[in-house]
Structure formats: C-alpha cells, structure tokens
XYZ file of C-alpha atoms in Angstrom:
670
model
C 26.857 33.694 -112.718
C 24.612 36.091 -111.768
C 22.413 38.184 -114.062
C 20.351 41.533 -114.111
C 17.471 40.706 -115.441
C 14.134 40.628 -112.636
C 16.391 42.983 -110.513
C 19.249 40.305 -110.892
C 19.211 36.564 -110.190
C 21.670 33.585 -109.879
C 22.302 32.215 -113.288
C 22.192 28.775 -112.611
C 22.214 27.523 -116.216
C 26.127 28.540 -116.336
C 27.289 27.272 -113.063
C 28.788 23.716 -112.192
C 31.736 23.202 -109.649
C 34.282 24.432 -112.125
C 32.843 28.169 -112.293
C 32.273 28.263 -108.675
C 36.038 26.969 -108.134
C 36.951 29.982 -110.478
C 34.577 32.270 -108.791
C 35.641 31.386 -105.153
C 39.545 32.022 -106.095
C 38.592 35.375 -108.038
C 36.803 36.615 -105.570
C 39.124 35.627 -102.524
C 41.313 38.104 -104.844
C 39.075 41.139 -105.226
C 37.947 40.967 -101.722
C 41.813 40.992 -100.608
C 42.493 43.761 -102.875
C 39.495 45.930 -101.317
C 40.571 44.842 -97.670
C 44.149 46.033 -98.061
C 43.051 49.372 -99.644
C 40.206 49.976 -96.640
C 43.240 48.762 -94.044
C 45.601 50.899 -95.732
C 44.134 54.208 -96.064
C 45.750 57.246 -95.056
C 42.874 58.758 -93.640
C 41.751 58.634 -89.963
C 39.384 56.060 -89.733
C 35.719 56.937 -90.197
C 32.310 54.992 -90.265
C 32.663 55.947 -94.241
C 35.857 54.934 -95.142
C 35.990 51.638 -92.834
C 32.423 50.723 -91.650
C 30.727 51.537 -94.562
C 33.928 50.493 -97.031
C 33.820 47.112 -95.443
C 29.970 46.570 -95.927
C 30.208 47.452 -99.268
C 33.135 44.791 -99.933
C 33.581 40.951 -100.752
C 30.316 40.914 -103.270
C 32.087 39.405 -105.901
C 33.435 36.657 -103.178
C 29.790 36.750 -101.725
C 28.169 35.696 -104.897
C 30.594 33.061 -105.561
C 29.938 31.466 -101.596
C 26.317 31.732 -102.297
C 26.850 29.173 -105.403
C 29.276 27.247 -103.158
C 27.018 26.534 -100.323
C 23.456 26.205 -102.280
C 25.181 23.285 -104.687
C 26.884 21.539 -101.047
C 23.533 21.263 -99.880
C 21.481 20.508 -102.415
C 22.926 18.884 -105.563
C 26.427 17.642 -103.490
C 27.882 15.344 -106.247
C 31.160 13.828 -106.184
C 32.830 16.780 -108.217
C 31.256 19.063 -105.502
C 32.355 17.038 -103.176
C 35.456 17.054 -104.499
C 35.378 20.981 -104.394
C 33.665 21.227 -100.838
C 36.633 19.481 -99.498
C 39.470 21.605 -101.074
C 37.766 24.372 -100.584
C 36.150 24.738 -97.146
C 39.655 25.192 -95.258
C 40.607 27.429 -98.151
C 37.774 29.804 -97.358
C 38.166 29.952 -93.798
C 42.009 30.663 -93.829
C 41.023 33.522 -95.726
C 37.910 34.499 -93.231
C 40.803 34.712 -90.707
C 43.300 36.062 -92.685
C 40.759 39.481 -92.871
C 39.920 38.810 -89.194
C 43.364 38.984 -88.524
C 44.198 41.933 -90.142
C 45.700 44.252 -87.846
C 45.339 47.476 -89.594
C 41.563 46.809 -90.326
C 40.795 45.726 -86.504
C 42.826 48.974 -85.523
C 40.174 50.842 -87.637
C 36.932 49.091 -86.677
C 38.299 49.668 -82.812
C 38.676 53.530 -83.408
C 35.311 53.937 -85.124
C 33.660 51.571 -82.201
C 35.558 53.521 -79.447
C 34.161 56.603 -80.837
C 30.494 55.806 -81.956
C 29.243 58.018 -79.355
C 30.012 60.973 -80.652
C 30.340 60.499 -84.557
C 27.145 61.356 -85.208
C 25.731 58.403 -86.025
C 21.925 57.214 -86.824
C 21.171 53.942 -84.522
C 21.591 51.421 -87.216
C 24.803 52.803 -87.968
C 25.705 52.731 -84.615
C 24.385 48.869 -84.378
C 26.439 48.107 -87.800
C 29.759 49.272 -85.964
C 28.777 47.281 -83.268
C 28.167 44.069 -85.412
C 31.302 44.368 -86.731
C 33.318 45.328 -83.331
C 31.845 41.910 -82.020
C 32.256 40.023 -84.868
C 36.028 40.449 -85.016
C 36.456 40.409 -80.996
C 34.571 37.101 -81.174
C 36.581 35.451 -83.512
C 40.150 36.808 -82.683
C 41.065 39.914 -83.906
C 42.614 41.313 -80.409
C 44.761 38.031 -80.272
C 48.577 37.955 -80.290
C 50.602 36.495 -83.427
C 51.299 33.278 -82.159
C 47.539 32.825 -80.868
C 45.841 34.073 -84.069
C 48.433 31.272 -85.979
C 47.002 28.511 -83.530
C 43.341 30.182 -84.142
C 43.921 30.175 -87.930
C 45.085 26.243 -87.809
C 42.142 25.298 -85.583
C 39.600 26.642 -87.714
C 40.836 25.379 -91.000
C 40.996 21.713 -88.944
C 37.590 22.157 -88.190
C 36.396 23.603 -91.674
C 37.697 19.634 -92.829
C 36.188 17.950 -89.871
C 33.027 19.511 -91.081
C 32.986 18.764 -94.384
C 33.763 15.197 -93.483
C 30.664 15.286 -90.886
C 28.651 16.128 -93.467
C 29.491 13.899 -96.483
C 29.703 10.797 -93.964
C 26.141 11.547 -93.118
C 24.772 12.270 -96.575
C 27.071 8.945 -97.586
C 25.044 7.120 -95.258
C 21.843 8.094 -96.087
C 22.223 7.096 -99.593
C 23.866 3.458 -99.185
C 21.619 2.349 -96.645
C 17.958 1.860 -97.391
C 15.498 -0.915 -96.434
C 14.202 -2.755 -99.603
C 10.853 -5.038 -99.766
C 10.487 -7.716 -101.636
C 7.212 -8.673 -101.745
C 3.132 -6.530 -101.353
C 2.754 -8.581 -98.123
C 5.499 -6.831 -96.516
C 3.700 -3.838 -97.051
C 0.865 -4.773 -94.632
C -0.650 -1.159 -93.046
C 1.135 1.187 -95.514
C -1.367 3.279 -97.047
C -1.274 3.779 -100.952
C 0.901 7.238 -101.022
C 3.537 5.625 -98.982
C 3.065 2.273 -101.042
C 3.202 4.813 -104.287
C 6.625 6.626 -102.852
C 8.394 3.731 -102.117
C 7.823 1.909 -105.652
C 9.227 5.301 -107.301
C 12.035 5.071 -105.333
C 12.621 1.374 -105.995
C 12.238 2.390 -109.946
C 14.946 4.855 -108.972
C 17.275 2.804 -107.462
C 17.162 0.405 -110.061
C 14.932 -2.181 -108.552
C 11.673 -1.830 -110.327
C 8.937 -3.935 -109.017
C 9.948 -4.147 -105.699
C 9.444 -1.101 -102.743
C 12.739 0.934 -101.359
C 12.346 3.127 -98.069
C 15.402 5.479 -98.546
C 17.414 6.597 -95.055
C 15.830 9.824 -94.729
C 13.223 11.444 -92.719
C 10.931 11.913 -95.218
C 10.692 7.834 -96.229
C 11.507 6.462 -92.649
C 8.609 8.341 -90.719
C 5.619 7.165 -92.491
C 6.883 3.761 -92.888
C 7.529 3.669 -88.691
C 3.932 5.259 -88.163
C 2.024 3.044 -90.148
C 4.198 -0.546 -91.023
C 2.238 -3.426 -89.270
C 5.754 -5.446 -89.677
C 7.532 -4.866 -86.547
C 10.471 -6.916 -87.371
C 10.645 -4.341 -90.278
C 9.985 -1.489 -87.998
C 13.025 -2.376 -86.175
C 14.949 -3.038 -88.737
C 14.301 0.490 -90.454
C 14.530 1.991 -87.458
C 18.171 1.082 -86.535
C 19.033 1.861 -89.932
C 17.830 5.419 -89.852
C 19.088 6.049 -86.089
C 22.762 4.753 -86.700
C 23.241 7.263 -89.887
C 27.027 8.046 -89.467
C 27.635 5.302 -86.834
C 27.773 2.432 -88.158
C 31.676 1.429 -87.821
C 33.300 1.940 -91.133
C 34.747 4.484 -93.278
C 32.134 6.926 -92.889
C 31.814 6.431 -89.143
C 31.354 10.007 -87.734
C 32.570 9.114 -83.651
C 36.012 10.188 -84.195
C 35.131 13.305 -86.123
C 32.875 14.261 -83.189
C 35.391 13.541 -80.766
C 37.930 15.922 -81.828
C 35.384 18.350 -83.297
C 34.726 18.894 -79.619
C 38.956 18.776 -78.649
C 39.396 21.747 -81.041
C 36.165 23.901 -80.269
C 37.225 23.756 -76.588
C 40.751 24.493 -77.590
C 39.299 27.461 -79.818
C 37.475 28.791 -76.786
C 39.809 28.913 -74.279
C 42.228 30.601 -76.975
C 39.247 33.444 -76.889
C 38.918 33.550 -73.275
C 35.556 31.476 -72.592
C 35.388 28.411 -70.302
C 34.065 26.111 -72.895
C 32.568 26.259 -76.644
C 28.932 26.324 -75.037
C 30.013 29.648 -73.071
C 31.516 31.373 -76.596
C 28.827 30.297 -78.753
C 25.629 31.383 -76.299
C 27.764 34.607 -75.246
C 26.094 35.618 -78.588
C 22.812 35.243 -78.179
C 19.355 36.323 -76.649
C 20.091 33.735 -73.530
C 23.883 35.038 -72.882
C 24.972 31.804 -70.333
C 24.523 28.267 -71.015
C 22.881 28.235 -67.397
C 19.649 30.291 -68.975
C 19.581 28.109 -71.823
C 19.616 25.036 -69.323
C 16.929 26.790 -67.022
C 14.722 26.590 -69.921
C 15.345 23.403 -71.219
C 14.859 21.936 -67.590
C 11.710 23.485 -66.856
C 10.161 21.853 -69.779
C 11.668 18.517 -69.575
C 9.856 17.475 -66.325
C 6.558 18.042 -67.229
C 7.383 16.945 -71.172
C 8.642 13.810 -69.540
C 5.564 13.186 -67.402
C 3.341 13.616 -70.734
C 5.765 11.075 -72.306
C 5.430 8.433 -69.962
C 1.324 8.491 -69.508
C 1.560 8.925 -73.784
C 3.750 5.697 -73.350
C 1.288 3.892 -71.029
C -1.497 4.425 -73.105
C 0.221 2.813 -75.847
C 1.020 -0.161 -73.999
C -2.813 -0.437 -73.302
C -3.762 -0.109 -76.691
C -1.055 -3.155 -77.675
C -2.360 -4.979 -74.601
C -6.146 -4.708 -75.606
C -5.118 -5.791 -79.330
C -3.115 -8.525 -77.583
C 0.045 -8.181 -79.635
C 2.352 -9.477 -76.487
C 4.797 -6.973 -76.686
C 6.672 -4.247 -74.491
C 6.942 -0.857 -76.075
C 10.014 -0.213 -77.989
C 11.458 2.828 -79.526
C 10.629 1.530 -83.130
C 7.286 0.941 -81.971
C 6.427 4.470 -80.919
C 4.988 6.170 -84.016
C 3.476 3.075 -84.926
C 1.201 2.801 -81.652
C 0.910 6.652 -80.999
C -1.208 6.571 -84.371
C -3.506 3.654 -82.775
C -3.903 6.142 -79.502
C -4.762 9.372 -81.550
C -7.240 7.221 -83.490
C -9.120 5.895 -80.593
C -8.860 9.066 -78.727
C -10.071 12.054 -81.273
C -11.190 9.390 -83.803
C -8.420 10.792 -86.214
C -6.688 8.985 -88.692
C -3.272 11.537 -90.186
C -3.855 8.879 -93.527
C -7.661 10.090 -93.692
C -6.117 13.955 -92.977
C -3.451 13.013 -95.554
C -5.877 12.901 -98.547
C -6.178 16.454 -98.174
C -3.004 17.743 -98.094
C -1.465 18.238 -101.492
C 1.845 19.890 -102.022
C 0.796 22.252 -104.520
C -2.274 23.117 -102.322
C -0.454 23.559 -98.905
C 2.139 25.902 -100.894
C -0.709 27.663 -102.084
C -1.912 28.121 -98.390
C 1.221 29.941 -97.064
C 0.778 32.334 -100.283
C -2.744 32.922 -99.099
C -1.560 33.710 -95.726
C 1.022 35.814 -96.355
C -1.134 37.946 -98.416
C -3.670 37.792 -95.750
C -1.186 39.018 -93.040
C 1.652 40.902 -95.192
C -0.126 41.958 -98.530
C 2.750 39.826 -99.808
C 1.983 38.108 -103.471
C 3.375 35.216 -105.234
C 3.224 34.972 -109.305
C 5.587 31.808 -110.604
C 7.794 32.916 -113.099
C 8.914 31.194 -116.551
C 12.355 30.965 -117.958
C 14.276 31.790 -115.098
C 17.214 29.300 -115.064
C 17.567 26.565 -112.109
C 19.960 24.009 -110.802
C 17.055 21.309 -110.959
C 14.234 20.720 -112.560
C 12.356 20.235 -109.826
C 12.496 23.838 -108.781
C 10.257 26.472 -109.419
C 10.463 30.533 -109.070
C 7.988 33.447 -108.241
C 7.979 36.678 -107.780
C 7.174 38.300 -104.802
C 5.136 41.722 -104.981
C 2.854 44.219 -102.672
C 0.625 46.471 -103.965
C 1.850 46.006 -107.306
C 5.893 46.713 -106.418
C 8.523 43.765 -106.185
C 9.529 42.714 -103.209
C 11.705 39.843 -104.318
C 11.993 36.344 -105.382
C 11.200 33.193 -104.003
C 12.676 29.783 -105.147
C 11.206 26.336 -104.188
C 12.869 22.809 -103.977
C 10.666 20.649 -102.730
C 11.872 17.021 -103.726
C 14.215 14.348 -102.431
C 17.497 13.605 -104.433
C 20.636 11.799 -104.467
C 23.144 14.662 -103.579
C 20.531 16.914 -101.680
C 20.914 16.921 -97.948
C 17.845 15.324 -95.668
C 15.590 17.839 -93.921
C 13.937 20.886 -94.658
C 15.812 25.029 -94.847
C 15.529 28.102 -95.888
C 18.330 29.947 -97.583
C 19.184 33.180 -98.735
C 20.691 33.732 -102.006
C 20.874 37.750 -101.759
C 19.773 39.471 -98.711
C 17.465 43.001 -98.857
C 19.795 46.803 -98.863
C 19.555 49.997 -100.143
C 22.745 50.908 -99.114
C 24.503 51.820 -102.208
C 21.236 51.247 -104.330
C 17.859 49.570 -103.562
C 18.146 45.336 -103.888
C 15.620 43.119 -103.633
C 16.191 39.737 -101.496
C 16.113 36.390 -103.095
C 15.103 33.387 -100.850
C 14.483 29.689 -101.346
C 12.578 27.089 -99.482
C 14.174 23.040 -99.598
C 12.954 19.665 -98.752
C 13.115 16.890 -99.204
C 9.376 15.022 -100.118
C 8.836 11.908 -101.788
C 7.237 12.172 -105.479
C 4.878 9.215 -105.189
C 4.263 8.826 -109.493
C 1.711 10.598 -111.577
C -0.890 13.177 -109.842
C -0.347 15.026 -106.786
C 2.270 14.862 -104.388
C 0.286 14.088 -100.529
C 2.354 15.316 -97.436
C 1.652 14.658 -93.994
C 0.139 16.714 -91.398
C 4.043 17.410 -89.664
C 5.211 18.041 -93.380
C 2.862 20.732 -93.687
C 3.736 22.217 -90.581
C 7.133 22.217 -91.432
C 6.679 23.707 -94.814
C 4.738 26.639 -92.988
C 8.014 27.135 -90.819
C 10.138 26.958 -93.413
C 8.234 29.496 -95.583
C 8.381 31.552 -91.726
C 11.980 31.889 -92.769
C 11.241 33.067 -96.022
C 9.064 35.512 -95.359
C 11.615 36.612 -92.555
C 14.122 37.446 -95.161
C 11.151 39.022 -98.212
C 9.996 41.383 -95.511
C 13.217 43.015 -94.546
C 13.472 47.016 -94.614
C 16.668 48.346 -93.232
C 19.971 49.495 -95.043
C 22.978 47.762 -94.576
C 22.930 43.861 -95.466
C 24.845 42.752 -92.908
C 21.988 43.681 -90.662
C 19.661 42.583 -93.063
C 16.676 39.554 -93.459
C 17.728 36.355 -90.753
C 20.847 37.902 -90.086
C 19.748 38.306 -86.703
C 20.874 35.799 -83.197
C 20.146 32.225 -83.460
C 17.371 31.912 -80.610
C 15.485 35.128 -82.393
C 16.020 33.467 -85.990
C 13.614 30.928 -85.419
C 10.682 33.025 -83.772
C 9.338 33.831 -87.304
C 9.007 30.477 -88.364
C 7.553 28.794 -85.419
C 4.859 31.601 -85.307
C 3.922 31.113 -89.298
C 3.475 27.003 -87.910
C 0.330 28.467 -86.033
C -1.845 29.691 -88.935
C -1.492 26.088 -91.298
C -4.390 24.726 -88.593
C -6.589 27.671 -88.837
C -9.930 26.875 -89.954
C -9.477 30.022 -93.161
C -6.642 27.978 -94.093
C -8.019 24.386 -93.736
C -11.379 25.353 -95.378
C -9.662 26.773 -98.443
C -6.351 24.413 -99.209
C -7.023 21.183 -97.589
C -9.122 19.795 -100.495
C -9.622 16.256 -101.136
C -7.117 14.374 -103.962
C -9.978 12.656 -105.297
C -13.165 14.803 -104.906
C -11.439 18.129 -104.811
C -14.081 18.919 -101.681
C -12.783 20.715 -98.767
C -11.856 18.951 -95.161
C -15.215 18.297 -93.831
C -16.286 20.021 -90.449
C -15.977 16.867 -88.544
C -12.416 16.171 -89.522
C -11.494 19.690 -88.950
C -12.939 19.493 -85.259
C -11.144 16.611 -84.861
C -7.903 17.818 -85.779
C -8.579 21.316 -83.590
C -9.305 18.936 -80.658
C -6.129 16.982 -80.922
C -3.228 19.456 -81.417
C -1.628 18.934 -78.295
C -1.489 15.156 -79.088
C 2.124 13.444 -78.459
C 3.333 16.463 -77.119
C 5.414 14.416 -74.816
C 6.716 12.372 -76.998
C 8.271 15.370 -79.475
C 9.009 18.072 -76.952
C 11.005 15.118 -74.966
C 12.945 14.252 -78.198
C 13.892 17.138 -79.110
C 15.035 17.938 -75.501
C 16.950 15.386 -75.380
C 19.477 16.402 -78.742
C 19.024 20.186 -77.019
C 20.500 18.834 -73.796
C 22.661 16.762 -74.929
C 24.228 19.267 -77.058
C 24.485 21.755 -74.512
C 26.330 19.102 -71.745
C 28.650 17.767 -74.331
C 29.991 21.260 -75.280
C 30.146 22.244 -71.472
C 32.398 18.755 -70.499
C 34.568 18.955 -73.657
C 37.963 20.118 -72.855
C 41.454 20.604 -74.783
C 42.741 17.478 -73.435
C 40.222 14.932 -72.943
C 38.870 12.655 -75.654
C 35.130 12.548 -75.639
C 33.135 9.266 -77.260
C 30.095 10.896 -78.411
C 28.373 7.568 -78.049
C 28.951 6.962 -74.449
C 27.872 10.532 -73.351
C 24.491 10.272 -75.086
C 24.300 7.271 -72.594
C 25.585 8.635 -69.536
C 23.517 11.960 -70.577
C 20.028 10.682 -71.274
C 20.420 8.438 -68.413
C 21.325 11.139 -66.300
C 17.863 12.967 -67.208
C 15.371 10.266 -67.600
C 15.052 9.531 -70.942
C 12.725 6.769 -71.264
C 14.418 3.492 -73.678
C 10.793 3.880 -75.691
C 12.120 7.553 -76.759
C 15.559 8.842 -78.402
C 17.207 11.861 -79.321
C 15.513 13.502 -82.179
C 19.081 13.670 -83.805
C 21.904 10.642 -82.395
C 25.634 12.052 -82.256
C 26.667 10.719 -85.771
C 24.190 12.506 -87.853
C 23.254 15.293 -85.281
C 24.568 17.745 -88.292
C 22.977 20.834 -87.002
C 25.748 20.873 -84.298
C 28.472 19.278 -86.060
C 28.427 19.838 -89.598
C 29.210 23.333 -88.815
C 29.505 26.005 -85.867
C 25.634 27.307 -86.662
C 23.654 25.280 -83.894
C 26.844 23.954 -82.011
C 25.526 24.529 -78.434
C 22.851 26.295 -79.788
C 20.099 23.549 -80.604
C 18.362 24.913 -77.783
C 17.290 27.956 -79.744
C 13.989 26.639 -81.404
C 12.756 26.367 -77.198
C 13.570 29.982 -76.912
C 12.761 31.064 -80.093
C 9.177 29.114 -79.136
C 8.916 31.073 -75.895
C 8.423 33.955 -78.150
C 6.454 32.711 -80.530
C 3.946 31.452 -77.939
C 3.542 34.625 -76.231
C 3.206 36.368 -79.398
C 0.746 33.983 -80.678
C -1.789 34.450 -77.537
C -1.708 38.284 -78.568
C -2.686 37.512 -82.391
C -5.120 35.140 -80.764
C -6.451 37.685 -78.300
C -6.894 40.475 -81.224
C -7.951 37.887 -83.739
C -5.162 35.567 -85.423
C -5.911 37.460 -89.124
C -6.386 41.150 -86.972
C -4.891 43.295 -89.764
C -2.970 45.771 -87.015
C -1.431 42.967 -85.008
C -0.191 41.450 -88.689
C 1.373 45.296 -89.415
C 2.638 45.322 -85.921
C 4.355 42.064 -86.411
C 5.795 43.172 -90.094
C 6.700 46.386 -88.497
C 8.321 45.327 -85.384
C 10.344 41.687 -85.971
C 9.797 40.685 -89.551
C 11.337 44.097 -91.093
C 13.908 44.946 -88.763
C 16.448 42.308 -89.306
C 19.124 42.796 -86.670
C 18.996 46.659 -87.046
C 17.017 46.755 -83.999
C 18.204 44.421 -80.835
C 16.011 41.001 -80.450
C 14.937 41.935 -77.336
C 14.002 45.324 -77.923
C 12.034 43.960 -80.979
C 10.345 42.046 -79.152
C 9.324 44.359 -76.447
C 8.212 46.659 -79.546
C 5.666 44.249 -80.511
C 4.227 42.351 -77.157
C 4.539 45.782 -75.276
C 6.677 43.981 -72.587
C 9.198 41.468 -71.945
C 8.445 37.473 -72.843
C 6.331 35.433 -70.572
C 7.881 31.678 -71.059
C 4.733 30.396 -69.175
C 3.025 31.000 -72.533
C 5.012 27.947 -74.130
C 3.925 25.820 -70.961
C 0.094 26.985 -71.917
C 0.688 26.222 -76.405
C 2.171 22.231 -75.143
C -0.809 21.516 -72.982
C 1.710 21.522 -69.710
C 0.547 24.160 -67.867
C-alpha cells in the first residue's frame, strides 16, 4: 500500500475497504509484538530502548490508519462506512491496550523521572515529556478496574463519533433544494446557476437546478437568491442537518457523548471534559479560553447589531416590507457592501479562478519560504479530481502536496488538511506528504470560479500544508502539525493575510473572460472593505465556540442534556441576535461531536487568531514580504513542530508574549 518511488508515496491504486481492513488488522498484530518486546525488555529502561523504540514502533499500523482516515473523510461510500463502524471501536480498544500496558508505562515513567540527568538533548527531553503526558492523560496510572471502565467508555465513544459523522453525511447527501424553473433563479449569478445545473445532472434531474446541503452550495444561494421563500427553505435545510427527527438525528447521540465524556473526565481526575481538554493547550484552563472569547464578544455583538440595522435600513429603503431574519442576513449583507463600498462580490468572483488562486498560493510560498511546486503525472490517486505536486527548495525535494478540490458523494463537507506522512530524520531522512481537501462545486466546462471567502479558506488550509511541509525535527511525534490545538491554527490563519495583498491579486486575480488583472479601482474597494461584516463572522463563530465550552462545562455523568434546549438557553444568556445562528449548530457540529479533536476546543481558532494578528503586525511593520521576517517565521514557527513549546516558539519570533489587543485592532473593534 506504500511505494518507494519519489521517496515513497501512498499506492492509492491498490487501496480499497477490504485491503484497508486487512492492513489495519495486520498492523495491530505487528504493533502488539513490537510493544511486547519494548515492555518486556530485560535491560533497565533508557531513552534508546524505551522512548526511541516506542517512537519507531507501529509504522505499519500508522500507514494503514492513514488510509482509513483518508477514506472515511474523502471516499466514505457504503462499504467504507461499514468498515468505519466495525473498526473504530476496535482501534480505540487497541490504543487503550497500549496505554494500559503497565510494564510499558513503568518504563516510560522511569525514563521520564530520570530525564534531567540522562544527558538528553532538548528535543529528546521534549519527546519523553510528550509520551509521559499522553500516557498519564489517557489513564495509564489508573487501577485495573478504572482502566477497564475507561476502555469501555472509549470504545462506546468511538462508535458514537462514527454514528454522528455518518448521520451528518447522510443528511448532507439526502437533502437538497431543487429549483424547477429558471424564474426561481432570480438574483443568482451565472456561475452559481451553472454549478447548480451540473449538480442537477449528477443527481439525475438534468434540466433543473440543484443546491446541495453543503456550505459551498448553500452559502452562494443564500447570498444572492432574490426569492426570500426559497432562501428560508434552503437555510432551514442547511441548519437542520443531523436534527430532522429521522433515523439520522444526532440529538440523542450528542447527549450520550456528553455524559460519557464527563464520566471519563471524572475517572481521569478532572472536573469536566473541558478541564481535561484545555489542560493540554496554551490556554491551560477553560476560564482563560472563556475570558478571551468574552473579551471579543461584546465589541463583536455591538458591531453585528449595527450591521443588522444597516441591512434593515436597506430593506426599508427598497420597500421590501420585511423584518430581517437569519435567512436574509447574507442576502442583505451583500446589498450593504454594494451600497457602502460599491463592491459586488459577484464582480470579484470573476477574477477568482480556482487554478489561479492555487498558483497564487504557490507563488506566495516561494517568495516567503523558497518553496517551489511542480505537478507530477502518473502517481496514483484515490479520485480522478486529485492532482499531486512535488515540493522543492533550492532543487532539493521537500515533500509532496496532494490537492482534492471538489465536492462529491461520500466526502465530508468543509475544507481540511491531512498529513499522509510526517517529516523525520530519526532512523532515516523522511520527507512529509500532505494534502489539502475542499468541496468546491464544478460548474461545467471552463475555469471554476470561487468566492472570496473560499479563496481565503484555500490560503488558510494551505497554511496547514506549509506547516507540515516545513517541519525540520528529528522525531515524527514532534513533527509538523503535531502541536497544541490552539497553536496549530496559527500558521494557517496568518497565511490568510497574504491572499488580499496587491502582489498576489495583481498577478493571479485575472478576469475569467479577458485575462486582465484586477483593476486598481476594484482592488482599492476590496482593501477598504476587509473588515466589513466582521460583527457577523465573529459572532457566528463565537456563538459556536462559547456553546462548545459551556456545554462541556455543564455536562455530568448522570444528567442528560438536550443539545437543542441548551443551545436556546446558552444563546439567550449571551444575547445572540435572532438574525444570526451558530456557525455550526449542535447536530452537525462535527468539530466537537465527531471526535475528541476540537471538543471544548473550538475556541482555538480565536486563540490562534490572537497569535496571528500580533505576528502579522510585525510583518506589516517590516514589510509583508520581508525576507528576514519570513525566514524568522519559518525557523521559529513553521519548522519546529512540537520540539519547542509553543509559547517559547512565539516569544522567539515576536520577542515577547502575545499582545491580544492586536486581535481587536485586526477586526476593527479597537
């Protein structure tokens, strides 16, 4: 399943659910034998025979799991869903088997206890501490009875996470808005109509127009459709994913997840799941995370209310005879943008060809970090939509970058980055392989046009890819994006800032019909409007992040929380305007309920944005393309992974701790 050409790459042409299942089971068997050898060694525990040996173990299983997670997110057909349902609890149980190996933990603890006098390098010490923290946080020190309980909890949670994600995917695929007549497309730009026509043909209703239940399809519809009744219909379909009272309803799944997480946290010695989750982050406590969110909430809420008033005024002036509701927000926001800045994002979209935006990312990465991207033909991919690029610097291969840009059945919605393989130079020099994945909607022949927000998202996710590609550490556990959650979004969020620069837009924002670069007048309008609608975007995000933290603080092992009722009370408590809903409502909030990853951690985007805002001010002071500042960012942030503590890495780059007021200035709230 893995070849050796080009330094090794995934042999997707030999991968299917059956081969993944075989590889997972064989990988667990091999890993179990490796762990037994490490744990049962007769020699006294040392860094070499325990920590380094552990770091070198499980490689076959790791490769198999890579394929498993790629396919469950990007090619999750019925056969893969069956395998996901079967193997998720099995893999969870295997993880606990390793964590709960008392002989192995005793050896790890012995090395950890003696690390200060063992002559270890700073990176080796960091690796020891990382393993010890992982094992203790996941229950290695519990007694046998509690470990058995923990193992059962984790297996059940793994099954619930799978059910949640499959329910969400089912509602995204099974619900859609079908437009029967062209008159009902009033207000929609040609590119949106064309994409809907292609989607209709794919769904077997050629001659009609289909808007799927995904963000990339619904947001343009909500922004431009002049049919208010259809906007409401599409909006309700979109926000109710996973909450329609059918067999794919996630409310009971969420309630059980919250109870089990709370029980697990208590077992591990923490007051709540939120305390357990945030303890291993830069914020360290739920209160610190809440403090930052609430610091921004007041100014953002006031700005959002001003924006709503502006929309109502536009509607009143037009004689529309309506009161602004949530399904009107994007539509009237575009009208306000046009009135205030004479800026129409439909006009901007004509300059944003997907391939050109991708090339703009490449150009910026070369100018900042010396990276060059060249497409490779002939490497196997799991779908024909994918492309593969070799990444080099000064003629030396840095890694591979895979791009999977389009929506399809069986693919999770949204955008994300994967690390197929992390960089290391532990046993040998190994270069990273990363991917960026999106859900753009094809619009027939010719270039695919994307929105301004989609282009920003591309730069964001590419920032994650650059983080993985730039890694320069010894040990894979400390490499690439294997950093604290509230630090991992830092490189991605700062990378967004290079997209709207004149240097990128003048070169790559080329009109789809004329090929001419974006006009100076239009560029000036874009620059003047960069903080437009910050109230809405900040409030919809913060509403989700605050909900996430509050519900995990409130959950107990004994009480059942109704996620919808909690949403209503939480939003009333913080004063969320009725014209705005959470960016991710509970029943499709996969960040926090389809796994542990961002649970009680959705705040991390804001924490990282505080870092990126402060760092960007340094770039602005020195020049946003300043080679010395870019080199410092590469050396101090992008390349160090978790080999350096994140707060120390930031201090090295910035010369001090973060100034959170920079975030207020960036969003126009100061």
